[in-house]
Short mmCIF file of C-alpha atoms and ligand atoms in Angstrom, two decimals:
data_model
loop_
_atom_site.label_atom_id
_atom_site.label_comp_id
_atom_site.label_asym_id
_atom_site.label_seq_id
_atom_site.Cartn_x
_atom_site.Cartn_y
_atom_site.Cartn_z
CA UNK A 153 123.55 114.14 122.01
CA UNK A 154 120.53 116.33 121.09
CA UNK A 155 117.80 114.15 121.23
CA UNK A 156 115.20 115.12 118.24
CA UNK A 157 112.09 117.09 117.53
CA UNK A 158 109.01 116.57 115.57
CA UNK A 159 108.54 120.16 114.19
CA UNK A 160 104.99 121.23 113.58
CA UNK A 161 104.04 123.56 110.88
CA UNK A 162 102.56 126.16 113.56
CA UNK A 163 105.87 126.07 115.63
CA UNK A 164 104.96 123.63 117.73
CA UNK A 165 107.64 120.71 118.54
CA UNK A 166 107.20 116.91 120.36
CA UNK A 167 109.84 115.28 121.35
CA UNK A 168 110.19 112.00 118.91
CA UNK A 169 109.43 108.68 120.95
CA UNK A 170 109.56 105.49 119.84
CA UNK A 171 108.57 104.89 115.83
CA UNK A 172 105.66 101.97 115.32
CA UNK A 173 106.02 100.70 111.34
CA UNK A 174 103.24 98.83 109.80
CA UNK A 175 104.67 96.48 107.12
CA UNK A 176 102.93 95.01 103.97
CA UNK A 177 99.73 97.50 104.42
CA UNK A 178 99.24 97.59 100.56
CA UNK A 179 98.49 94.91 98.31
CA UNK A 180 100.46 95.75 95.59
CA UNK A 181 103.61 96.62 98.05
CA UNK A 182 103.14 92.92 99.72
CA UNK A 183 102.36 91.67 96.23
CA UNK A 184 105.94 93.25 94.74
CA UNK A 185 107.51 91.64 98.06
CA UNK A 186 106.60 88.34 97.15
CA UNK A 187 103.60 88.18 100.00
CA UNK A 188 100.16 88.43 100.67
CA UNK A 189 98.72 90.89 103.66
CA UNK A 190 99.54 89.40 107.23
CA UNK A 191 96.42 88.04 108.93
CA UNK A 192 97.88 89.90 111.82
CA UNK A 193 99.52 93.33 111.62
CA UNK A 194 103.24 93.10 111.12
CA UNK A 195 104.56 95.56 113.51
CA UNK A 196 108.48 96.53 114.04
CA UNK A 197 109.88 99.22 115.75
CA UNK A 198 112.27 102.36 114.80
CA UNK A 199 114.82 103.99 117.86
CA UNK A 200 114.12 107.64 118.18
CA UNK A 201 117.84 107.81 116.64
CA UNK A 202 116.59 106.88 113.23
CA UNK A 203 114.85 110.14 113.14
CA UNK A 204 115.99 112.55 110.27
CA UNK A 205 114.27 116.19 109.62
CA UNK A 206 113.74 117.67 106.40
CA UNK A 207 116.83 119.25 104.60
CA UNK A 208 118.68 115.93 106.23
CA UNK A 209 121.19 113.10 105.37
CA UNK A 210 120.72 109.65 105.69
CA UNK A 211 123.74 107.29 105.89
CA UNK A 212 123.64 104.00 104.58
CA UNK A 213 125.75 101.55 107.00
CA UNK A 214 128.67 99.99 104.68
CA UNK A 215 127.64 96.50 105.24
CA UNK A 216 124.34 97.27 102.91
CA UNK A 217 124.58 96.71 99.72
CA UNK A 218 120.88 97.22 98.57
CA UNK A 219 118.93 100.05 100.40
CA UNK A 220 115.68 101.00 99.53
CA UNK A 221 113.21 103.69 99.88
CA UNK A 222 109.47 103.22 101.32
CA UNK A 223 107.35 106.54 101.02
CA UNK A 224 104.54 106.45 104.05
CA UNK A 225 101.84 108.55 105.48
CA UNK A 226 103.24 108.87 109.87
CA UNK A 227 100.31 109.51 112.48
CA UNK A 228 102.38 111.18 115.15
CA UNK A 229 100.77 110.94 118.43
CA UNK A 230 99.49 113.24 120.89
CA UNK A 231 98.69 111.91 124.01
CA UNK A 232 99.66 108.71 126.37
CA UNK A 233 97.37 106.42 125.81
CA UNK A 234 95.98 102.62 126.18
CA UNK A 235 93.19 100.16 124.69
CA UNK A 236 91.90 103.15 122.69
CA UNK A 237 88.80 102.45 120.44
CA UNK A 238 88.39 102.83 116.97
CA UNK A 239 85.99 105.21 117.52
CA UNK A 240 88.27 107.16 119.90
CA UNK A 241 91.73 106.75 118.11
CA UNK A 242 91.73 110.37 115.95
CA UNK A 243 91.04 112.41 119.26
CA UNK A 244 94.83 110.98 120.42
CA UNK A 245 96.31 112.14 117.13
CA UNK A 246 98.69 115.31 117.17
CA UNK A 247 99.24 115.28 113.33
CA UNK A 248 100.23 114.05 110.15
CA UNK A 249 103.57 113.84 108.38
CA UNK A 250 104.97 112.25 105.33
CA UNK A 251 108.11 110.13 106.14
CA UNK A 252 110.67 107.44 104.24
CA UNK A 253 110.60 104.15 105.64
CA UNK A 254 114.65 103.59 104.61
CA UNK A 255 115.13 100.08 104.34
CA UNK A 256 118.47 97.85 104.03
CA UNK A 257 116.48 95.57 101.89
CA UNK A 258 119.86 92.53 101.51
CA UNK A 259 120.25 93.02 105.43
CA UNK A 260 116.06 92.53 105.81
CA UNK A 261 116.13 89.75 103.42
CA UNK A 262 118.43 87.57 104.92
CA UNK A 263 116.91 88.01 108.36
CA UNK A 264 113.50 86.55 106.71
CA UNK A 265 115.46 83.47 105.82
CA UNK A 266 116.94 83.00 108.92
CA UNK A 267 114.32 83.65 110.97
CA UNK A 268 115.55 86.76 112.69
CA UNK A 269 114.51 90.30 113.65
CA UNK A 270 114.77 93.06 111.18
CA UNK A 271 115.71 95.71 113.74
CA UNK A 272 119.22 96.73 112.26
CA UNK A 273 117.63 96.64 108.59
CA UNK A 274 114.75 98.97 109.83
CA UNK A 275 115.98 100.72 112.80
CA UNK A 276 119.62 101.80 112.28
CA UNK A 277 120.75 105.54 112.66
CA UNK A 278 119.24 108.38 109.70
CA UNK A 279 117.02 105.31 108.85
CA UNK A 280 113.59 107.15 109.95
CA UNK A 281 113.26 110.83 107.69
CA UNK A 282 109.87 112.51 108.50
CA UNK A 283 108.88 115.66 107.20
CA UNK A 284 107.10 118.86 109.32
CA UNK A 285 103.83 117.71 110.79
CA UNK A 286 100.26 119.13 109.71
CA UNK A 287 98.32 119.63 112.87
CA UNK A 288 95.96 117.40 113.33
CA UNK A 289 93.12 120.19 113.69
CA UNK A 290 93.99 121.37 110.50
CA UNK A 291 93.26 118.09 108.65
CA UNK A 292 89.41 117.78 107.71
CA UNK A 293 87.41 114.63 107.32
CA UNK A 294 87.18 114.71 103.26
CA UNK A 295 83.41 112.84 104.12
CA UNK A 296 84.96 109.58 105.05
CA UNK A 297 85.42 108.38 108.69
CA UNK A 298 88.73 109.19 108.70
CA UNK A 299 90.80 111.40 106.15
CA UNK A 300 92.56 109.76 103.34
CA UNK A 301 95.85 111.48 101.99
CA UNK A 302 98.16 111.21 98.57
CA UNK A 303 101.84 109.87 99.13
CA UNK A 304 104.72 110.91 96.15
CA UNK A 305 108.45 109.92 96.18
CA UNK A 306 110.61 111.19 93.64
CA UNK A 307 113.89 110.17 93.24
CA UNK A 308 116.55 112.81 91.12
CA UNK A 309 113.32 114.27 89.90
CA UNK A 310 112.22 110.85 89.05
CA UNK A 311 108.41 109.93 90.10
CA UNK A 312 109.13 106.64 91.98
CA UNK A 313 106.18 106.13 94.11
CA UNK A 314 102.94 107.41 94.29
CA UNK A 315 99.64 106.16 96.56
CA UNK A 316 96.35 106.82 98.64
CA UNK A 317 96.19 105.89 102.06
CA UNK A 318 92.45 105.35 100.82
CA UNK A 319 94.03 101.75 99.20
CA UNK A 320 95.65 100.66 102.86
CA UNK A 321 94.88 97.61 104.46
CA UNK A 322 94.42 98.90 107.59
CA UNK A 323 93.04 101.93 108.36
CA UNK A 324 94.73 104.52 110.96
CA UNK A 325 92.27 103.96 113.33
CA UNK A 326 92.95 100.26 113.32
CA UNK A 327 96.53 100.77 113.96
CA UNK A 328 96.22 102.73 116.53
CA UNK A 329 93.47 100.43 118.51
CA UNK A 330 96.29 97.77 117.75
CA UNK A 331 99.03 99.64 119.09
CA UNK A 332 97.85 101.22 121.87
CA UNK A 333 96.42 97.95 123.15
CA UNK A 334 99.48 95.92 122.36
CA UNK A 335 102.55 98.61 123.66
CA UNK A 336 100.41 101.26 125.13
CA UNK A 337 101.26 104.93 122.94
CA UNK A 338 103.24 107.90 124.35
CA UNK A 339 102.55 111.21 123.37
CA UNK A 340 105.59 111.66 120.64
CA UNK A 341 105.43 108.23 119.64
CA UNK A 342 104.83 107.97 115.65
CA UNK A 343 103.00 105.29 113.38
CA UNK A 344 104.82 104.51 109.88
CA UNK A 345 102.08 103.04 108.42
CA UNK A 346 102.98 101.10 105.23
CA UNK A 347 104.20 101.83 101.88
CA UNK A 348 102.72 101.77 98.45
CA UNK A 349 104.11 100.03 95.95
CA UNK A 350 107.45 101.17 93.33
CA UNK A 351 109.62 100.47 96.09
CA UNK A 352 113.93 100.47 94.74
CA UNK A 353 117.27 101.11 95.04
CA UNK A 354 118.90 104.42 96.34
CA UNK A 355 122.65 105.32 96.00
CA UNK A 356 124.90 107.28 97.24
CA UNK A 357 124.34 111.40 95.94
CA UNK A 358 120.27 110.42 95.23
CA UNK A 359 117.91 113.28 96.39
CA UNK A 360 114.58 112.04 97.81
CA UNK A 361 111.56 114.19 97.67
CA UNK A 362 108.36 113.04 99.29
CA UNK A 363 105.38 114.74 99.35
CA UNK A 364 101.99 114.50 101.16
CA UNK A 365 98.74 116.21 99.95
CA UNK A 366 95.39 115.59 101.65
CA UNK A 367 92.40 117.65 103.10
CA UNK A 368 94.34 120.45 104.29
CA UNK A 369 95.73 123.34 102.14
CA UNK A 370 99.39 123.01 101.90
CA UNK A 371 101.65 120.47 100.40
CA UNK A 372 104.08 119.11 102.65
CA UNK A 373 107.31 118.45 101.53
CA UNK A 374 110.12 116.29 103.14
CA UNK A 375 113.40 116.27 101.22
CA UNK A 376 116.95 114.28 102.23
CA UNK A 377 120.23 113.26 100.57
CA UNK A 378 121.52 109.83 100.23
CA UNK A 379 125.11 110.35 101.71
MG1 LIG B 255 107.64 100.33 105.36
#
């Protein structure tokens, strides 16, 4: 098995560790979920396996009925690291990426009732697309403490989702002094960190185009087929 690459867009590559998700980090996303925001971050984990590159496929396991798509802002990461400060966290970033949080929403659901784990709703294979990765050193501080980016899904053409990470409940710093104190980060690890609202249905044949725009000059682009 190969195992996968984050490609960045000056040539670079990481290999892709383990993938941290941040759930309910917008209001209107936990609000359209039936929830408020967690007092406590709600952290679950995607297998380096879920990973799919642009130009992709992702392959929705029979026993799903109901998959959805989640557009997010990842934080990939560049350096091992542990109990990292807010103040500190950027300096251990590598770069930014848009990916699709793919989500077997009638498999998540009925793990909330029963009390279970949501690691074959969130975690199974092609479940993890990410797009190319904007170097961190190429990302400028638009004046805030930490830069703020624009999130777009569209489905067939079809403007699904659209955000600011400027509207999330946590901040990337945050998650990263939260992470890094709770699991300790690996350089290659990645944060998925929360999904704006608009969240629905895919099927089988459906084009997804996400797209990230943010203080940097290109648009990033991260496109996969529904198989
Ligand atoms: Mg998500």
């Amino acid at each position: 098995m190969n195992y996968p690459d984050f490609i960045f867009t000056d040539g670079s590559t990481l290999p892709v560790g383990t993938m941290y998700c941040i759930g309910k980090n917008y209001a209107a996303h936990a609000r359209e979920m039936g929830g408020d925001i967690p007092s406590d971050p709600l952290v679950f984990i995607k297998p380096p396996a879920a990973f799919v590159a642009d130009g992709g496929s992702v392959r929705i396991p029979t026993f799903s009925q109901n998959p959805h798509h989640e557009v997010e802002l990842v934080v990939v990461i560049g350096q091992d690291c542990a109990n990292i400060s807010k103040a500190e966290a950027l300096s251990v970033v590598a770069g930014y990426a848009v990916g699709i949080d793919m989500t077997l929403r009638d498999i998540q659901t009925k793990a909330k009732e029963h009390g279970e784990p949501w690691s074959v709703s969130k975690g199974f294979v092609t479940s993890a697309p990410v797009s190319v990765v904007v170097p961190a050193a190429r990302v400028t501080l638009g004046g805030g403490s930490e830069p703020v980016f624009d999130l777009q899904l569209h489905v067939n053409d079809k403007l699904r989702q659209f955000g600011s990470t400027s509207h999330m409940e946590r901040s990337i710093t945050t998650m990263i002094e939260y992470l890094s104190s709770v699991f300790t980060l690996r350089r290659g690890d990645c944060i998925f960190t929360g999904t704006p609202e608009g969240v629905a249905k895919v099927s089988s044949g459906d084009i997804l185009r996400a797209e990230l725009n943010g203080d940097f000059s290109e648009t990033v682009v991260l496109q996969v087929e529904i198989a």
